Coordinates of C-alpha atoms and ligand atoms in Angstrom, one line a residue:
X23 CA 57.4 76.9 151.2
X24 CA 55.9 79.1 148.6
X25 CA 59.0 79.5 146.4
X26 CA 59.9 75.8 146.3
X27 CA 58.0 74.8 143.3
X28 CA 59.4 77.7 141.3
X29 CA 63.0 76.9 142.3
X30 CA 62.4 73.3 141.5
X31 CA 61.2 74.3 138.0
X32 CA 64.2 76.5 137.5
X33 CA 66.6 73.7 138.3
X34 CA 64.7 71.3 136.1
X35 CA 64.8 73.8 133.3
X36 CA 68.6 74.2 133.6
X37 CA 69.2 70.5 133.6
X38 CA 67.2 69.8 130.5
X39 CA 68.3 72.9 128.6
X40 CA 69.6 72.0 125.1
X41 CA 73.3 71.6 124.8
X42 CA 74.6 74.2 122.4
X43 CA 77.9 75.1 120.8
X44 CA 79.7 78.4 120.9
X45 CA 82.5 79.8 118.7
X46 CA 85.3 81.9 120.2
X47 CA 87.5 83.7 117.8
X48 CA 90.6 85.8 117.3
X49 CA 89.8 88.6 116.3
X50 CA 86.6 88.6 118.2
X51 CA 83.2 88.5 116.6
X52 CA 81.8 91.9 116.1
X53 CA 78.0 92.5 116.0
X54 CA 75.9 90.0 114.1
X55 CA 78.3 87.0 113.9
X56 CA 80.7 88.8 111.6
X57 CA 84.5 88.8 112.0
X58 CA 86.3 91.8 110.6
X59 CA 89.7 91.0 109.0
X60 CA 92.0 92.0 106.2
X61 CA 94.1 90.2 103.5
X62 CA 97.2 88.4 104.8
X63 CA 95.9 88.3 108.4
X64 CA 95.1 85.2 110.4
X65 CA 91.7 84.3 111.9
X66 CA 91.5 81.5 114.5
X67 CA 88.2 79.9 115.4
X68 CA 87.5 77.7 118.4
X69 CA 84.3 75.7 118.8
X70 CA 83.2 74.5 122.3
X71 CA 80.1 72.6 123.5
X72 CA 78.1 75.0 125.6
X73 CA 75.3 73.9 127.9
X74 CA 76.7 72.8 131.3
X75 CA 76.5 69.1 130.5
X76 CA 79.0 66.6 132.0
X77 CA 79.4 64.8 128.7
X78 CA 80.5 67.8 126.7
X79 CA 84.2 66.8 126.8
X80 CA 83.3 63.8 124.6
X81 CA 81.1 65.6 122.2
X82 CA 82.4 65.3 118.7
X83 CA 82.4 68.5 116.7
X84 CA 82.2 69.2 112.9
X85 CA 83.3 72.3 111.1
X86 CA 81.8 73.5 107.8
X87 CA 83.1 76.2 105.5
X88 CA 80.3 77.4 103.3
X89 CA 78.5 74.1 103.9
X90 CA 81.5 71.9 103.0
X91 CA 83.0 69.8 105.7
X92 CA 86.5 70.9 106.9
X93 CA 88.9 68.0 107.3
X94 CA 90.1 67.9 110.9
X95 CA 92.8 65.9 112.6
X96 CA 91.4 63.2 114.9
X97 CA 92.6 65.0 118.1
X98 CA 91.0 68.2 117.0
X99 CA 87.4 66.9 117.1
X100 CA 86.5 65.9 120.7
X101 CA 85.4 68.5 123.3
X102 CA 87.0 71.5 121.5
X103 CA 87.9 72.0 117.9
X104 CA 89.8 74.9 116.2
X105 CA 90.3 76.0 112.6
X106 CA 92.7 78.6 111.4
X107 CA 92.4 80.7 108.3
X108 CA 95.9 81.9 107.3
X109 CA 96.6 83.9 105.3
X110 CA 93.2 85.4 104.7
X111 CA 92.6 85.8 100.9
X112 CA 90.0 87.5 98.8
X113 CA 87.9 84.3 98.5
X114 CA 87.5 84.3 102.3
X115 CA 85.3 87.4 102.1
X116 CA 81.8 86.4 103.0
X117 CA 82.8 82.8 103.9
X118 CA 80.7 81.3 106.7
X119 CA 82.2 78.9 109.2
X120 CA 79.8 76.7 111.0
X121 CA 80.4 74.4 113.9
X122 CA 77.9 71.7 114.9
X123 CA 77.7 68.6 117.0
X124 CA 78.6 65.5 115.1
X125 CA 75.5 63.6 116.5
X126 CA 73.0 66.5 115.9
X127 CA 73.7 69.0 113.1
X128 CA 70.8 71.3 114.3
X129 CA 73.0 72.2 117.4
X130 CA 75.2 74.7 115.7
X131 CA 76.9 78.2 115.6
X132 CA 78.2 80.2 112.7
X133 CA 80.4 83.2 112.0
X134 CA 81.0 85.0 108.7
X135 CA 84.3 86.7 107.6
X136 CA 84.2 90.2 106.3
X137 CA 87.6 90.7 104.6
X138 CA 88.3 94.3 103.8
X139 CA 90.8 95.4 101.2
X140 CA 91.7 98.5 99.2
X141 CA 91.8 98.8 95.4
X142 CA 95.1 97.4 93.9
X143 CA 96.2 100.7 92.4
X144 CA 99.7 102.0 92.4
X145 CA 102.7 103.0 90.3
X146 CA 102.9 104.2 86.7
X147 CA 102.5 102.5 83.3
X148 CA 103.9 103.6 79.9
X149 CA 101.3 103.4 77.1
X150 CA 102.1 104.1 73.5
X151 CA 99.2 104.4 71.1
X152 CA 99.2 105.1 67.4
X153 CA 97.6 108.2 66.0
X154 CA 93.9 107.7 65.1
X155 CA 93.9 104.4 67.1
X156 CA 91.8 103.7 70.2
X157 CA 93.2 104.4 73.7
X158 CA 91.9 102.2 76.5
X159 CA 93.1 102.6 80.1
X160 CA 91.9 100.3 82.9
X161 CA 92.0 100.6 86.6
X162 CA 91.3 97.8 89.0
X163 CA 88.9 99.4 91.6
X164 CA 87.6 96.2 93.3
X165 CA 87.6 96.7 97.0
X166 CA 85.7 95.9 100.2
X167 CA 83.9 98.1 101.2
X168 CA 83.3 99.3 97.6
X169 CA 85.0 102.5 96.6
X170 CA 82.8 105.5 96.9
X171 CA 84.2 107.3 93.8
X172 CA 86.6 107.0 90.9
X173 CA 88.1 110.0 89.0
X174 CA 90.3 110.4 86.0
X175 CA 92.7 113.2 85.3
X176 CA 94.8 114.2 82.3
X177 CA 97.9 116.4 83.1
X178 CA 96.4 117.1 86.6
X179 CA 93.0 118.3 85.6
X180 CA 89.7 116.3 85.3
X181 CA 89.5 114.5 81.9
X182 CA 87.3 116.5 79.6
X183 CA 85.0 113.8 78.3
X184 CA 83.4 115.9 75.6
X185 CA 86.5 117.6 74.2
X186 CA 88.5 114.3 74.1
X187 CA 85.7 112.1 72.9
X188 CA 86.2 109.9 76.0
X189 CA 83.9 107.4 77.6
X190 CA 84.2 106.1 81.1
X191 CA 82.7 102.8 82.3
X192 CA 82.7 101.3 85.7
X193 CA 81.4 97.8 86.5
X194 CA 82.5 97.7 90.1
X195 CA 85.7 95.8 89.3
X196 CA 87.3 98.0 86.6
X197 CA 87.0 101.6 85.7
X198 CA 87.8 102.0 82.0
X199 CA 88.6 105.2 80.1
X200 CA 88.3 105.0 76.3
X201 CA 89.0 107.3 73.4
X202 CA 88.1 105.8 70.0
X203 CA 90.5 107.8 67.9
X204 CA 93.5 109.6 69.5
X205 CA 95.2 112.8 68.4
X206 CA 98.6 113.8 69.8
X207 CA 97.6 117.3 70.7
X208 CA 94.5 116.2 72.6
X209 CA 95.3 112.8 74.1
X210 CA 99.0 112.7 74.9
X211 CA 100.0 113.3 78.5
X212 CA 99.9 111.9 82.0
X213 CA 96.6 110.2 83.0
X214 CA 95.7 109.2 86.5
X215 CA 92.8 107.3 88.0
X216 CA 92.0 107.7 91.6
X217 CA 89.7 105.6 93.6
X218 CA 88.4 106.7 97.0
X219 CA 87.7 104.1 99.7
X220 CA 85.6 105.0 102.7
X221 CA 88.0 103.0 104.9
X222 CA 91.4 103.1 103.1
X223 CA 91.3 106.6 101.5
X224 CA 92.7 107.4 98.1
X225 CA 94.6 104.9 95.8
X226 CA 95.8 105.9 92.3
X227 CA 97.6 104.7 89.3
X228 CA 99.3 106.8 86.5
X229 CA 99.6 106.2 82.8
X230 CA 102.2 108.0 80.6
X231 CA 100.5 108.0 77.3
X232 CA 102.4 108.9 74.1
X233 CA 100.8 109.1 70.7
X234 CA 103.0 107.7 68.0
X235 CA 102.9 108.3 64.2
X236 CA 100.7 106.1 62.2
X237 CA 102.7 103.3 60.6
X238 CA 101.6 101.8 57.2
X239 CA 100.0 98.5 57.7
X240 CA 102.2 95.8 56.1
X241 CA 100.6 94.9 52.7
X242 CA 100.5 91.1 53.3
X243 CA 98.5 89.8 50.3
X244 CA 100.5 91.6 47.5
X245 CA 103.6 90.4 49.3
X246 CA 102.5 86.8 49.1
X247 CA 101.5 87.2 45.5
X248 CA 104.9 88.7 44.7
X249 CA 106.7 85.9 46.5
X250 CA 104.8 83.2 44.6
X251 CA 105.8 84.8 41.2
X252 CA 109.5 85.0 42.3
X253 CA 109.5 81.3 43.4
X254 CA 107.7 80.1 40.2
X255 CA 110.2 82.0 38.0
X256 CA 113.1 80.5 39.9
X257 CA 111.6 77.1 39.5
X258 CA 111.1 77.5 35.8
X259 CA 114.6 78.7 35.4
X260 CA 115.9 75.6 37.1
X261 CA 113.7 73.3 35.1
X262 CA 114.8 74.9 31.8
X263 CA 118.4 74.8 32.9
X264 CA 118.0 71.2 33.9
X265 CA 116.8 70.2 30.4
X266 CA 119.8 72.0 29.0
X267 CA 122.1 70.2 31.4
X268 CA 120.6 66.8 30.6
X269 CA 120.7 67.6 26.9
X270 CA 124.4 68.4 27.1
X271 CA 125.1 65.2 28.9
X272 CA 123.7 63.1 26.1
Ligands
NAG29 C1 68.8 67.7 117.8 O1 68.6 68.8 118.6 C2 67.3 69.4 118.5 C3 67.4 70.7 119.3 O2 67.8 70.5 120.6 C4 66.3 68.4 118.9 O3 65.0 69.0 118.8 C5 66.3 67.2 118.1 O4 65.4 66.2 118.5 C6 67.7 66.6 118.1 N1 67.9 65.5 117.1 C7 68.4 64.4 117.4 C8 68.4 63.4 116.2 O5 68.8 64.1 118.5
NAG30 C1 82.5 94.8 106.2 O1 83.3 95.8 106.7 C2 83.1 97.1 106.1 C3 84.1 98.0 106.7 O2 84.0 98.1 108.1 C4 81.7 97.5 106.3 O3 81.5 98.8 105.6 C5 80.7 96.5 105.7 O4 79.4 96.9 105.9 C6 81.0 95.2 106.3 N1 80.2 94.2 105.6 C7 79.5 93.3 106.2 C8 78.7 92.3 105.4 O5 79.5 93.2 107.4
NAG31 C1 100.3 117.2 78.9 O1 101.5 117.6 79.3 C2 102.6 117.2 78.4 C3 103.9 117.5 79.0 O2 103.9 118.8 79.5 C4 102.3 117.8 77.1 O3 103.3 117.4 76.2 C5 101.0 117.4 76.6 O4 100.7 118.1 75.4 C6 99.9 117.8 77.6 N1 98.6 117.2 77.1 C7 97.5 117.9 77.0 C8 96.3 117.2 76.4 O5 97.4 119.1 77.3

């Protein structure tokens, strides 16, 4: 007799519990509503009403990607609704997918994608730079998670910033090595940038830099002036000749 009111309350509580929605995914959600994935992979998300109600098979569902409604086929709305992200691209990193009931947007569930990728560094590039000109080498170090370090070497040993008059800048996307005025004996050789990712390890790119002899800049203005003189002279010659020709015809 004593436990009856409490059991009654429990049943009552269950019956009136708010209907919710839940998201099932492949790969599974890890931790705080985050799905770990990589570029070119596929992520599938399935949304289901969740709350023990009889009416849930008729519940219409809505998917949002970063707050914008995802267009769904009619048969993919009632009772269960799936969206598929394939292939996963850079822009999907940090994207939030939300599913809610069509009739009540406050009943919702969300997941966020964490797309990991390594820096796009590989291969070798030939670079020719004129003596006394500026040398600029760039490496794409954009990655998720961000790279922990970037290093530059010349002929296998760390670039001597002071001796070579180099500066290195890094804005999180690109690491740039610059020398404002190159000299063959100091700057020619094989450069390499290496980025270290805490997840993907080392990635690097090489540059074969050759310093070429300075060429004379083409003297454009004197050239034009000279050309004008030549043309005018020719024109005058024709004109004077023409008067002779016409005279002779008379
Ligand atoms: C939507 O659901 C919330 C939470 O269950 C509820 O408080 C609210 O009254 C509902 N709104 C409508 C319009 O049904
Ligand atoms: C994304 O995944 C990477 C690698 O596991 C992790 O270091 C980073 O903290 C994650 N970011 C978020 C926002 O979960
Ligand atoms: C790097 O090595 C190349 C080939 O051995 C050599 O020609 C060049 O002078 C070296 N560069 C420097 C700065 O030592």
